[in-house]
Short mmCIF file of C-alpha atoms and ligand atoms in Angstrom, two decimals:
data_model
loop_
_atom_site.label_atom_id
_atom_site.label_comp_id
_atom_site.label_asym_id
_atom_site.label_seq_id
_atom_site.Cartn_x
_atom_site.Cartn_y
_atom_site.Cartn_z
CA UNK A 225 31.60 -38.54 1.36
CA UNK A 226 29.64 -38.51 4.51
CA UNK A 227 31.40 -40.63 7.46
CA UNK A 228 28.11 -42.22 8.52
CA UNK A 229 28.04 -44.52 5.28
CA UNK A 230 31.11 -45.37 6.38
CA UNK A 231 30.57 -48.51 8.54
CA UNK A 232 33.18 -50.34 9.62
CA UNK A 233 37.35 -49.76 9.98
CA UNK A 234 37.73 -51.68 7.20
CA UNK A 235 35.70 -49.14 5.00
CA UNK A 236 37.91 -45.98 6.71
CA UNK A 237 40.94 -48.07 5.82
CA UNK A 238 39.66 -47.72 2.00
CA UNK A 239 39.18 -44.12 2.12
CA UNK A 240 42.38 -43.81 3.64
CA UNK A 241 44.29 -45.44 1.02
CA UNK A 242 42.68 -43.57 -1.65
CA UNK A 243 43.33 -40.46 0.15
CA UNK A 244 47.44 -40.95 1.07
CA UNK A 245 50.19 -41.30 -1.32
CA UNK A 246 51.05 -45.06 -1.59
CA UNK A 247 54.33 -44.47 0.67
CA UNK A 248 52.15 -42.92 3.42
CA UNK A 249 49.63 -45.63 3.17
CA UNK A 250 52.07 -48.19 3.24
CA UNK A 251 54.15 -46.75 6.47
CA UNK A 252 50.73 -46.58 8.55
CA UNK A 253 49.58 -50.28 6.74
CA UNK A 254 52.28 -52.66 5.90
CA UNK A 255 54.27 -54.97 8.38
CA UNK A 256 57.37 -56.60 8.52
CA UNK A 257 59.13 -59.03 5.92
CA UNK A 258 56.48 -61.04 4.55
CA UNK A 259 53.75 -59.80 6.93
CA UNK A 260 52.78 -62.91 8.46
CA UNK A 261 52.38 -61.23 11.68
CA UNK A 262 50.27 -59.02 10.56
CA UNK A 263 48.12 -61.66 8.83
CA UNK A 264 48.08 -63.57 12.06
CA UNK A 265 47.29 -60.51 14.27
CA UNK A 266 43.84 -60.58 12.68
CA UNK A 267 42.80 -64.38 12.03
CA UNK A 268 43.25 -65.28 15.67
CA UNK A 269 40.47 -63.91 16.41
CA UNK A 270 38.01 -66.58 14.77
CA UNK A 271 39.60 -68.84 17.32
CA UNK A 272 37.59 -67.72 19.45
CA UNK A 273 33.53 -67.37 19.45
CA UNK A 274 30.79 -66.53 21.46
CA UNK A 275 28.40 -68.43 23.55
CA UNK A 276 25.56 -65.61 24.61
CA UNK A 277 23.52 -65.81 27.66
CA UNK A 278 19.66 -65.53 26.85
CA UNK A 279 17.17 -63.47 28.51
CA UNK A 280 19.37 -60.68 30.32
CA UNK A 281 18.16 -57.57 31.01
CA UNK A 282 20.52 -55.32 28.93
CA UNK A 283 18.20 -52.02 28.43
CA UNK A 284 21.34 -50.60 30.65
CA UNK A 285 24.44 -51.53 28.95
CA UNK A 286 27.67 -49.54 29.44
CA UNK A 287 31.40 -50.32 28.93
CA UNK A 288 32.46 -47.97 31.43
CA UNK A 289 35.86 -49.52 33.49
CA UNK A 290 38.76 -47.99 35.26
CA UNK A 291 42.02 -48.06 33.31
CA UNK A 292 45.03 -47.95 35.27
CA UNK A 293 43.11 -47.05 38.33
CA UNK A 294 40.71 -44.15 36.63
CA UNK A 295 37.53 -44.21 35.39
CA UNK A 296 37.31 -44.36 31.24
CA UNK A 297 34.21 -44.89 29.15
CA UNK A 298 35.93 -48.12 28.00
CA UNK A 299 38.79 -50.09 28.90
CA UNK A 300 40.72 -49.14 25.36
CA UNK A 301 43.39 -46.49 25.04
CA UNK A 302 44.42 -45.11 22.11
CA UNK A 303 48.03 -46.81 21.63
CA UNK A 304 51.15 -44.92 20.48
CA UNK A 305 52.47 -44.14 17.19
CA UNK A 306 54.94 -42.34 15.23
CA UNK A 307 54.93 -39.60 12.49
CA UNK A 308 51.22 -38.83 12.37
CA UNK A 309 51.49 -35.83 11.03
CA UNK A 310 51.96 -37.01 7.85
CA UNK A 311 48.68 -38.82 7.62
CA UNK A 312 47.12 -34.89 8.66
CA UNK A 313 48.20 -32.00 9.84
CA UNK A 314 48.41 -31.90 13.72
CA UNK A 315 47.25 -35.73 13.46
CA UNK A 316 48.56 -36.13 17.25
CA UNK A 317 46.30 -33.47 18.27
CA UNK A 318 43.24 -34.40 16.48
CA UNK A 319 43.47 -38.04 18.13
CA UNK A 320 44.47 -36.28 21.47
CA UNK A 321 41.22 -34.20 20.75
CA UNK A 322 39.13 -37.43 19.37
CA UNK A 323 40.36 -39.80 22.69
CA UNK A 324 39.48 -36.81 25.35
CA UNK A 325 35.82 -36.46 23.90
CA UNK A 326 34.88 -40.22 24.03
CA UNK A 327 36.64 -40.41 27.36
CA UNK A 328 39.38 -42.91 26.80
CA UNK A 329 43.25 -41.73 27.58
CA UNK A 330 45.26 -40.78 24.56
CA UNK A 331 49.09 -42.09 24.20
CA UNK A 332 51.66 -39.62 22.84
CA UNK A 333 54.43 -41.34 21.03
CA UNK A 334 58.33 -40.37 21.23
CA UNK A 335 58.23 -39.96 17.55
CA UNK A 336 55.16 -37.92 17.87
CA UNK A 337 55.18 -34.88 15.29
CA UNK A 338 53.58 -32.34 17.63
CA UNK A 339 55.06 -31.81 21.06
CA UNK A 340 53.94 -33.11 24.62
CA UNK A 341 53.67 -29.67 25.66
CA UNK A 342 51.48 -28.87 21.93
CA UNK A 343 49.27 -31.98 22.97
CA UNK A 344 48.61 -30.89 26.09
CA UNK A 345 47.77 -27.39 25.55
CA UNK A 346 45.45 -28.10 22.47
CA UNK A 347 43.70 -31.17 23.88
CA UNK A 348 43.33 -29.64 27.09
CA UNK A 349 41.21 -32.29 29.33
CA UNK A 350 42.70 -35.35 27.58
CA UNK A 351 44.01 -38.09 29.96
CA UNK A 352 47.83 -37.91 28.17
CA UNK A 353 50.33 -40.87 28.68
CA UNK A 354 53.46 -40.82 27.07
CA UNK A 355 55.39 -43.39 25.16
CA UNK A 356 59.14 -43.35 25.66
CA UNK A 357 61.66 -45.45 23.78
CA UNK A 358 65.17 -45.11 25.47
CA UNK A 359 67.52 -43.70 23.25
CA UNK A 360 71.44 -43.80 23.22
CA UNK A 361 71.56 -40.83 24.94
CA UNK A 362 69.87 -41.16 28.33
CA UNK A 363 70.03 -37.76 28.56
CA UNK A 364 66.88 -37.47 25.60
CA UNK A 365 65.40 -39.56 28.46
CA UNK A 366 65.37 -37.95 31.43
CA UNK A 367 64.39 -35.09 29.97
CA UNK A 368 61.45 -36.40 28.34
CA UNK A 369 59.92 -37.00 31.51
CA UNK A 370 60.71 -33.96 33.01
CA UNK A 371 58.40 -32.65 30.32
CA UNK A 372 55.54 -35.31 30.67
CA UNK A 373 55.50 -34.82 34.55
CA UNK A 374 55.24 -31.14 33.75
CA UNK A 375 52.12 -31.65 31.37
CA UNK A 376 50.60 -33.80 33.77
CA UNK A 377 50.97 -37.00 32.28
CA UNK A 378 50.18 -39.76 34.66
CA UNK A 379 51.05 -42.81 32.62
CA UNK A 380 54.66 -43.96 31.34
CA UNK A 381 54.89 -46.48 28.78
CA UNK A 382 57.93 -47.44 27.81
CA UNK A 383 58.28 -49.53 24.45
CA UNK A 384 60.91 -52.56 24.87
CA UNK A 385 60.46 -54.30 21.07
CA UNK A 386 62.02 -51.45 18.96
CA UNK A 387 65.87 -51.04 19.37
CA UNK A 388 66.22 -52.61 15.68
CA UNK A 389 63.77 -51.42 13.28
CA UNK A 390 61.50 -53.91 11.73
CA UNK A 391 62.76 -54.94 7.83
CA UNK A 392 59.16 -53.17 6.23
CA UNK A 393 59.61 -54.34 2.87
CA UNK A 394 56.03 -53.07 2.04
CA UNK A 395 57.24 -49.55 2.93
CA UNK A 396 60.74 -49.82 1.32
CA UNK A 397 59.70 -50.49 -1.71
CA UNK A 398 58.54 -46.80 -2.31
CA UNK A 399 62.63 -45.66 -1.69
CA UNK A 400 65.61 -45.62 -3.92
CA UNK A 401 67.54 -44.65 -0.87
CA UNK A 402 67.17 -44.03 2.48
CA UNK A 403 64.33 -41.36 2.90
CA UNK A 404 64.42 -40.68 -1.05
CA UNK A 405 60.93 -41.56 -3.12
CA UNK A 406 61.35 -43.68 -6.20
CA UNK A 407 60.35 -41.77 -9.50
CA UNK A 408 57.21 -44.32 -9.29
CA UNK A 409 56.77 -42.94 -5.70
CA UNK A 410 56.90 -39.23 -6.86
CA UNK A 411 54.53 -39.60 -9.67
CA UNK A 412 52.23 -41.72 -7.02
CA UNK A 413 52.39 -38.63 -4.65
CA UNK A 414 51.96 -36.21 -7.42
CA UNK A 415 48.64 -37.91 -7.72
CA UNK A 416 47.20 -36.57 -4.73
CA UNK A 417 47.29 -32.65 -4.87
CA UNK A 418 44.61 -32.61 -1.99
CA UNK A 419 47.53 -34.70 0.28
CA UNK A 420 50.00 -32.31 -1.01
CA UNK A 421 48.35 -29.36 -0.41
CA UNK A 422 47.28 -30.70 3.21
CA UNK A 423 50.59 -31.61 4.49
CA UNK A 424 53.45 -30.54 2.61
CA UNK A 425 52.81 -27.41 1.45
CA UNK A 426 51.60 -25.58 4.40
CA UNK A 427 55.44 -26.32 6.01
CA UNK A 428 57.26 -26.95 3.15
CA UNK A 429 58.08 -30.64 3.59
CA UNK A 430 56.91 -33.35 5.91
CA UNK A 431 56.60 -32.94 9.57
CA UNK A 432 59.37 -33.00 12.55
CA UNK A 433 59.12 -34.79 15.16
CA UNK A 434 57.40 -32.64 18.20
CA UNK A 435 59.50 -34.01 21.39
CA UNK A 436 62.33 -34.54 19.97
CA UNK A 437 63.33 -31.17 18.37
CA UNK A 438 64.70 -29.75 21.22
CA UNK A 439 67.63 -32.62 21.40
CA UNK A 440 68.35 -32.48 17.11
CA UNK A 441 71.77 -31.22 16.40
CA UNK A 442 71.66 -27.42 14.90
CA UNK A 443 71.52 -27.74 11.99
CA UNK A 444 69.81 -31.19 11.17
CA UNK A 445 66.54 -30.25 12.19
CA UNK A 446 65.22 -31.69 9.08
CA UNK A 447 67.00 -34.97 9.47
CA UNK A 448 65.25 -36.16 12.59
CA UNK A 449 64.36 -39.24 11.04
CA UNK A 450 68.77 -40.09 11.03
CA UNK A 451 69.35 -38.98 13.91
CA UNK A 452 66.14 -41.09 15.60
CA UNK A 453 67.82 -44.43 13.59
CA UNK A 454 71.29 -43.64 15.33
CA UNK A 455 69.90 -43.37 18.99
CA UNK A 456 68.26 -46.48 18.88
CA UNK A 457 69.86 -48.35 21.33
CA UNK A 458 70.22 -52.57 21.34
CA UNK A 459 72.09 -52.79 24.31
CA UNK A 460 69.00 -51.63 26.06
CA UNK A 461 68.36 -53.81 29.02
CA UNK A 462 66.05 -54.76 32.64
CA UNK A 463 68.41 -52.67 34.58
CA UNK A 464 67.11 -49.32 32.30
CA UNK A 465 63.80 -50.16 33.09
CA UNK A 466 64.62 -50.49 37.01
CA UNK A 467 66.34 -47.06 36.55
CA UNK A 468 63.26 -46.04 35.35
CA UNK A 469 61.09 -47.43 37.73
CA UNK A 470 62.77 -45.34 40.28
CA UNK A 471 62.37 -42.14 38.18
CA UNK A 472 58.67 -42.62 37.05
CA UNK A 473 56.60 -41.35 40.19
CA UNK A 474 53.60 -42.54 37.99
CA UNK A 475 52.13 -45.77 36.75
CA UNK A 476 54.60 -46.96 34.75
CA UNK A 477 53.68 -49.66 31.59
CA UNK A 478 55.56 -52.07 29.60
CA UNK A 479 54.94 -52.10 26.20
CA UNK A 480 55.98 -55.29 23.70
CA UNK A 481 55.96 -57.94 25.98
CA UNK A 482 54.95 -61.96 24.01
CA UNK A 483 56.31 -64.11 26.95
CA UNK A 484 55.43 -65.07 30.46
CA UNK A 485 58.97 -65.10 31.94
CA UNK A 486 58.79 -61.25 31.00
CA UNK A 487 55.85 -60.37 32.56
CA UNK A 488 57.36 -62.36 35.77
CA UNK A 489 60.15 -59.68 35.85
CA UNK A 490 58.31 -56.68 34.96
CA UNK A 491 56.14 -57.46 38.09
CA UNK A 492 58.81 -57.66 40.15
CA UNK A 493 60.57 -54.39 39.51
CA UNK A 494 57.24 -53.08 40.26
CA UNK A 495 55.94 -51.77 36.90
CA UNK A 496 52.05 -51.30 37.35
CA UNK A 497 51.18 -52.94 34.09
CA UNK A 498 52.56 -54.87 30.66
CA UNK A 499 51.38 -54.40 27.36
CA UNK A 500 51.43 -57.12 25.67
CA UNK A 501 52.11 -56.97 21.72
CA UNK A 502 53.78 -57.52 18.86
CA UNK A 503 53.92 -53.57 17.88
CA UNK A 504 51.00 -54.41 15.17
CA UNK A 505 53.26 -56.82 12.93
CA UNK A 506 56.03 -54.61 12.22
CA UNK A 507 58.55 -55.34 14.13
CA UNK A 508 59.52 -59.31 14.47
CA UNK A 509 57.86 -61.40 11.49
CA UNK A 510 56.09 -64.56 12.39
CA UNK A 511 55.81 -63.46 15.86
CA UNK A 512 53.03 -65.08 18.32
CA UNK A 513 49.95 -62.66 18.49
CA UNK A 514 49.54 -61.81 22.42
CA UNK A 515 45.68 -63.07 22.02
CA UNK A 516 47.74 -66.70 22.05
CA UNK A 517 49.64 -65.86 25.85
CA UNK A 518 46.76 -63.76 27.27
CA UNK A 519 44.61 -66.14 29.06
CA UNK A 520 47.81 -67.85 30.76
CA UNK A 521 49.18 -64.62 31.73
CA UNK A 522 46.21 -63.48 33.24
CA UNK A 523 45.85 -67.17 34.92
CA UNK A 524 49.36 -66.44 36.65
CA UNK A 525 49.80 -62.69 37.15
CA UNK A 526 45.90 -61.01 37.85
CA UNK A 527 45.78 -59.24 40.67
CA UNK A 528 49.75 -58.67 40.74
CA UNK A 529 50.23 -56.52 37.45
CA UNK A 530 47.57 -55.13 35.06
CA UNK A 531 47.37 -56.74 31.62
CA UNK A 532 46.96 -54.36 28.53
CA UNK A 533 46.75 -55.62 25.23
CA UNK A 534 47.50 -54.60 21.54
CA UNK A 535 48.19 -56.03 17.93
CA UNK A 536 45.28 -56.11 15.28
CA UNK A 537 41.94 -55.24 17.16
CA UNK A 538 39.59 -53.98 14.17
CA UNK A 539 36.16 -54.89 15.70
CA UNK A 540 34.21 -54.37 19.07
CA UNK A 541 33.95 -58.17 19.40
CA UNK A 542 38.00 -58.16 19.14
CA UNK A 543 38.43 -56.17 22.51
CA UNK A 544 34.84 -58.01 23.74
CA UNK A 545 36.87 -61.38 23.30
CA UNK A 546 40.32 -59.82 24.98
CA UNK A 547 38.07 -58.51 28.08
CA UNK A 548 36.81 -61.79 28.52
CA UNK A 549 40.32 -64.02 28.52
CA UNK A 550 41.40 -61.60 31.01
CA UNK A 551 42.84 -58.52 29.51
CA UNK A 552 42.49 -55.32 31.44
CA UNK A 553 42.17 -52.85 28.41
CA UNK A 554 42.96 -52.95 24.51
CA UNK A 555 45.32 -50.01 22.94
CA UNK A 556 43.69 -49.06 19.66
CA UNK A 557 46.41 -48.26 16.60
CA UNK A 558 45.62 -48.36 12.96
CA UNK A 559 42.07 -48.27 13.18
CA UNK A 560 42.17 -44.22 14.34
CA UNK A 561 45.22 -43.57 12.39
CA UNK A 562 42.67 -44.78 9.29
CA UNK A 563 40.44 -42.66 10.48
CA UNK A 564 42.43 -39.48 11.01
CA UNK A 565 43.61 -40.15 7.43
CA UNK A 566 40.60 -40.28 5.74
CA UNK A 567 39.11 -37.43 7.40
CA UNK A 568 41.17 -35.71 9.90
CA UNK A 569 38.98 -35.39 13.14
CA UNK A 570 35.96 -36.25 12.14
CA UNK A 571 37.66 -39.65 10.79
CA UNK A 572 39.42 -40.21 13.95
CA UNK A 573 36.01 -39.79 16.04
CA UNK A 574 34.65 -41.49 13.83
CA UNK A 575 36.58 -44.22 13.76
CA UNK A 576 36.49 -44.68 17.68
CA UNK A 577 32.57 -44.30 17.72
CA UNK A 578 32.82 -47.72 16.08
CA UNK A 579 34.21 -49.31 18.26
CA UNK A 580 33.14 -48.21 21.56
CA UNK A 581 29.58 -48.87 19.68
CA UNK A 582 30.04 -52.34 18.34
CA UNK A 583 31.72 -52.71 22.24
CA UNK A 584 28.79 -51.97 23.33
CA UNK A 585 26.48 -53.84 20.72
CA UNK A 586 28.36 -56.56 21.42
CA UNK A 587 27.82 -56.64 25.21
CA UNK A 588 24.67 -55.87 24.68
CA UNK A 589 24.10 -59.52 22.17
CA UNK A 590 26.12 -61.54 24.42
CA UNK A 591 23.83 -61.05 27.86
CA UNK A 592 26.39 -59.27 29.75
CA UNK A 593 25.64 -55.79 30.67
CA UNK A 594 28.70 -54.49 31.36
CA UNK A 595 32.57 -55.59 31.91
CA UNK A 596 32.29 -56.58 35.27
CA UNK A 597 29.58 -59.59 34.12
CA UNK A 598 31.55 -59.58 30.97
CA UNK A 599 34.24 -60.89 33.31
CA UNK A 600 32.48 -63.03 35.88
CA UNK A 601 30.42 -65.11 32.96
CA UNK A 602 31.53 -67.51 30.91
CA UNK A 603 30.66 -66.18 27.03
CA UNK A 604 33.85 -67.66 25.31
CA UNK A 605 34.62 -71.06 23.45
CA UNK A 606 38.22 -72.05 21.73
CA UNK A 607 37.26 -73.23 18.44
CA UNK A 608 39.93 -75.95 18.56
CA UNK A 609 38.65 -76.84 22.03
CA UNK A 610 34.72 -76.94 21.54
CA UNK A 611 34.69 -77.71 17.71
CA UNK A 612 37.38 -80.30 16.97
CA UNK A 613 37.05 -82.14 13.73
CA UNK A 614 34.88 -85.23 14.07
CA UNK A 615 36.97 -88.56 14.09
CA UNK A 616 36.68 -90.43 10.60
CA UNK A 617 33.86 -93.34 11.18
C1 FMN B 300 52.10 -46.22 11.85
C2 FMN B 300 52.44 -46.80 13.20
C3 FMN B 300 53.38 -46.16 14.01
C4 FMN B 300 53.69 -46.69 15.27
N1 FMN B 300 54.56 -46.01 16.08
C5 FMN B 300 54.77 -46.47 17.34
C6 FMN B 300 55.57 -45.71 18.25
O1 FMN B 300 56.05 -44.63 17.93
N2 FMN B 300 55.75 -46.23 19.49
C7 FMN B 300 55.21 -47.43 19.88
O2 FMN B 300 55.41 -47.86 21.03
N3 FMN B 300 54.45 -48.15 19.05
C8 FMN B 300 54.22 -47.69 17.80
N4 FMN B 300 53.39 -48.40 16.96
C9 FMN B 300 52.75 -49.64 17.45
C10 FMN B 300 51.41 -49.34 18.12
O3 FMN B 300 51.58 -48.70 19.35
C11 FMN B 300 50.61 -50.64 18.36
O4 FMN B 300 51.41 -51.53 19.09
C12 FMN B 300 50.16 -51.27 17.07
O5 FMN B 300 49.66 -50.28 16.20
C13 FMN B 300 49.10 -52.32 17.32
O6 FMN B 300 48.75 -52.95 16.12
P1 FMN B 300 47.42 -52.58 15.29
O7 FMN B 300 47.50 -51.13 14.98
O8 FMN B 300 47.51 -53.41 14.06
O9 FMN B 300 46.26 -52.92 16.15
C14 FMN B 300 53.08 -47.90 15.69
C15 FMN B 300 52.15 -48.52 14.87
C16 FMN B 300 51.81 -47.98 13.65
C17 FMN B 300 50.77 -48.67 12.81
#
């Protein structure tokens, strides 16, 4: 299979279901309850459509934008998740790896199964942020970014919308028991030796989680996944994130914001920017998709706080039509965990290529040469604004 008749996410998202055991699939894939969310994530954005500007000179067209105050080659991060490894070995890296090379920052997850310190040294050059969720133990925490100051992280993003973990019935499904494989699910994964041989055999069993090993009790070094559910913490609250404000000497993000009135306080402790999302349908079914708040929040808060935005961007013209209601840069999750699935590396380029291409393509059609015009013109139209239903005669 060679990537470049692979043309879109959609088609990487193929490959990587044939290529993953249905369990695996289903973890990176599936949402919450009855996946509304993650429905909704995606058709918001034909709610939106463009109105192109004609005869604009666009023979030099670059998404280049600062992110958090630094120059990237796009305003689109590569957004946090968990347990990569057992989409391909060293997944975390090869993103890390994939992110540095088309010169857009690379977040490491908590749950990440290679190490800040792994990440760092074997994506050397990467712009690293780190994703922390608070555990029970706020010792875990202050530790953790000991260790991302030490690797030279520069960017803390805290994640506020997973104390409880999301009811993924798409994922369950594939268990008899908590972390046990139905027969089904064991005949399913016997069914793909190449999978197998990738990532269980070389270690025996899937992988650990990279940051966190240090903290596991002896013993239960296998049972990170337990231990992980037990330090969630609910009673998490705004006076954590204050604590943290004053312990972060970096820019310091918000991640899983959905309402004004949270953004309001997040400015005023002083955290440099919000993310807002819904953590890609997995967590809270029937959520809002942040697409729906973003144009009021950047209405009330530009200028004050930056606005970063996640939840179901598949397509260049997805992060085109966040850029222009005001977002300050898209995080980027399945679509390079498809691609890192399908094809390790090359998939995970690959899969970023696409975007930052059709970005680009996309300027390019619309008569705006790059984000700054992006943001000064006036390329967007609300469907249920411009194109209401005509009145019965
Ligand atoms: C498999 C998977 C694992 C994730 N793990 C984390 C995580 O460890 N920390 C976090 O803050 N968000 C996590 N997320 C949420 C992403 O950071 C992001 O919000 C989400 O993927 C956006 O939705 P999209 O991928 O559909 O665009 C995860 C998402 C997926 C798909």
């Amino acid at each position: 299979m060679t990537l470049s008749r692979l043309l879109n996410i959609d088609d990487l998202r193929n490959l990587a279901r044939q290529r993953l055991p249905g369990f695996a699939f289903d973890y990176l894939d599936g949402g919450a309850e009855a996946e509304q969310t993650l429905l909704h994530n995606r058709s918001i954005f034909s709610q939106w459509r463009f109105q192109p500007a004609a005869l604009v000179d666009t023979s030099q067209c670059s998404a280049a934008a600062k992110l958090l105050g630094v120059p990237a080659t796009a305003p689109v991060a590569v957004a946090p998740t968990g347990f990569n490894g057992m989409l391909w070995p060293d997944a975390d890296i090869l993103l890390a790896r994939a992110a540095r090379d088309a010169g857009v920052p690379f977040t490491l997850s908590t749950m990440a199964s290679r190490s800040l310190e792994d990440v760092a040294n074997e994506a050397k050059g990467v712009r690293l942020w780190f994703q922390l969720y608070v555990l029970k133990d706020r010792g875990i925490a202050k530790d953790l970014l000991k260790r991302a100051l030490s690797v030279n992280c520069d960017t803390l993003i805290v994640t506020t919308d997973c104390a409880h973990y999301g009811k993924r019935e798409r994922e369950q499904r594939h268990f008899r028991a908590p972390l046990k494989l139905s027969l089904p699910a064991i005949i399913d994964v016997a069914c793909h030796p190449r999978w197998l041989q990738r990532v269980v055999w070389p270690t025996r069993g899937l992988p650990g989680f990279g940051n966190l090993a240090p903290y596991l009790p002896t013993g239960e070094q296998g049972r990170g996944a337990q231990f992980i559910a037990k330090q969630l913490d609910p009673s998490l609250n705004w006076s954590a994130l204050e604590n943290m404000r004053q312990a972060w000497p970096g820019k310091l993000v918000i991640k899983g914001i959905l309402n004004r009135a949270d953004v309001q306080r997040a400015a005023a402790i002083g955290v440099d920017a919000v993310v807002l999302s819904n953590h890609g349908g997995r967590q809270l079914d029937s959520s809002i998709s942040p697409m729906e708040i973003l144009a009021s929040v950047h209405k009330e808060f530009a200028g004050r706080i930056q606005i970063l935005i996640d939840s179901g961007f598949r397509r260049g013209t997805d992060i085109i039509k966040a850029l222009a209601l005001g977002a300050d840069g898209v995080l980027i999750g399945r679509p390079l965990l498809y691609g890192v699935a399908a094809a390790g590396q090359n998939g995970a380029q690959h899969a970023l290529q696409i975007l930052l291409n059709e970005l680009r393509l996309g300027l390019a059609q619309l008569g705006a040469p790059d984000i700054a015009s992006l943001r000064a013109g006036d390329f967007l139209r609300s469907h249920s604004q411009e194109f209401a239903p005509l009145s019965p005669p």
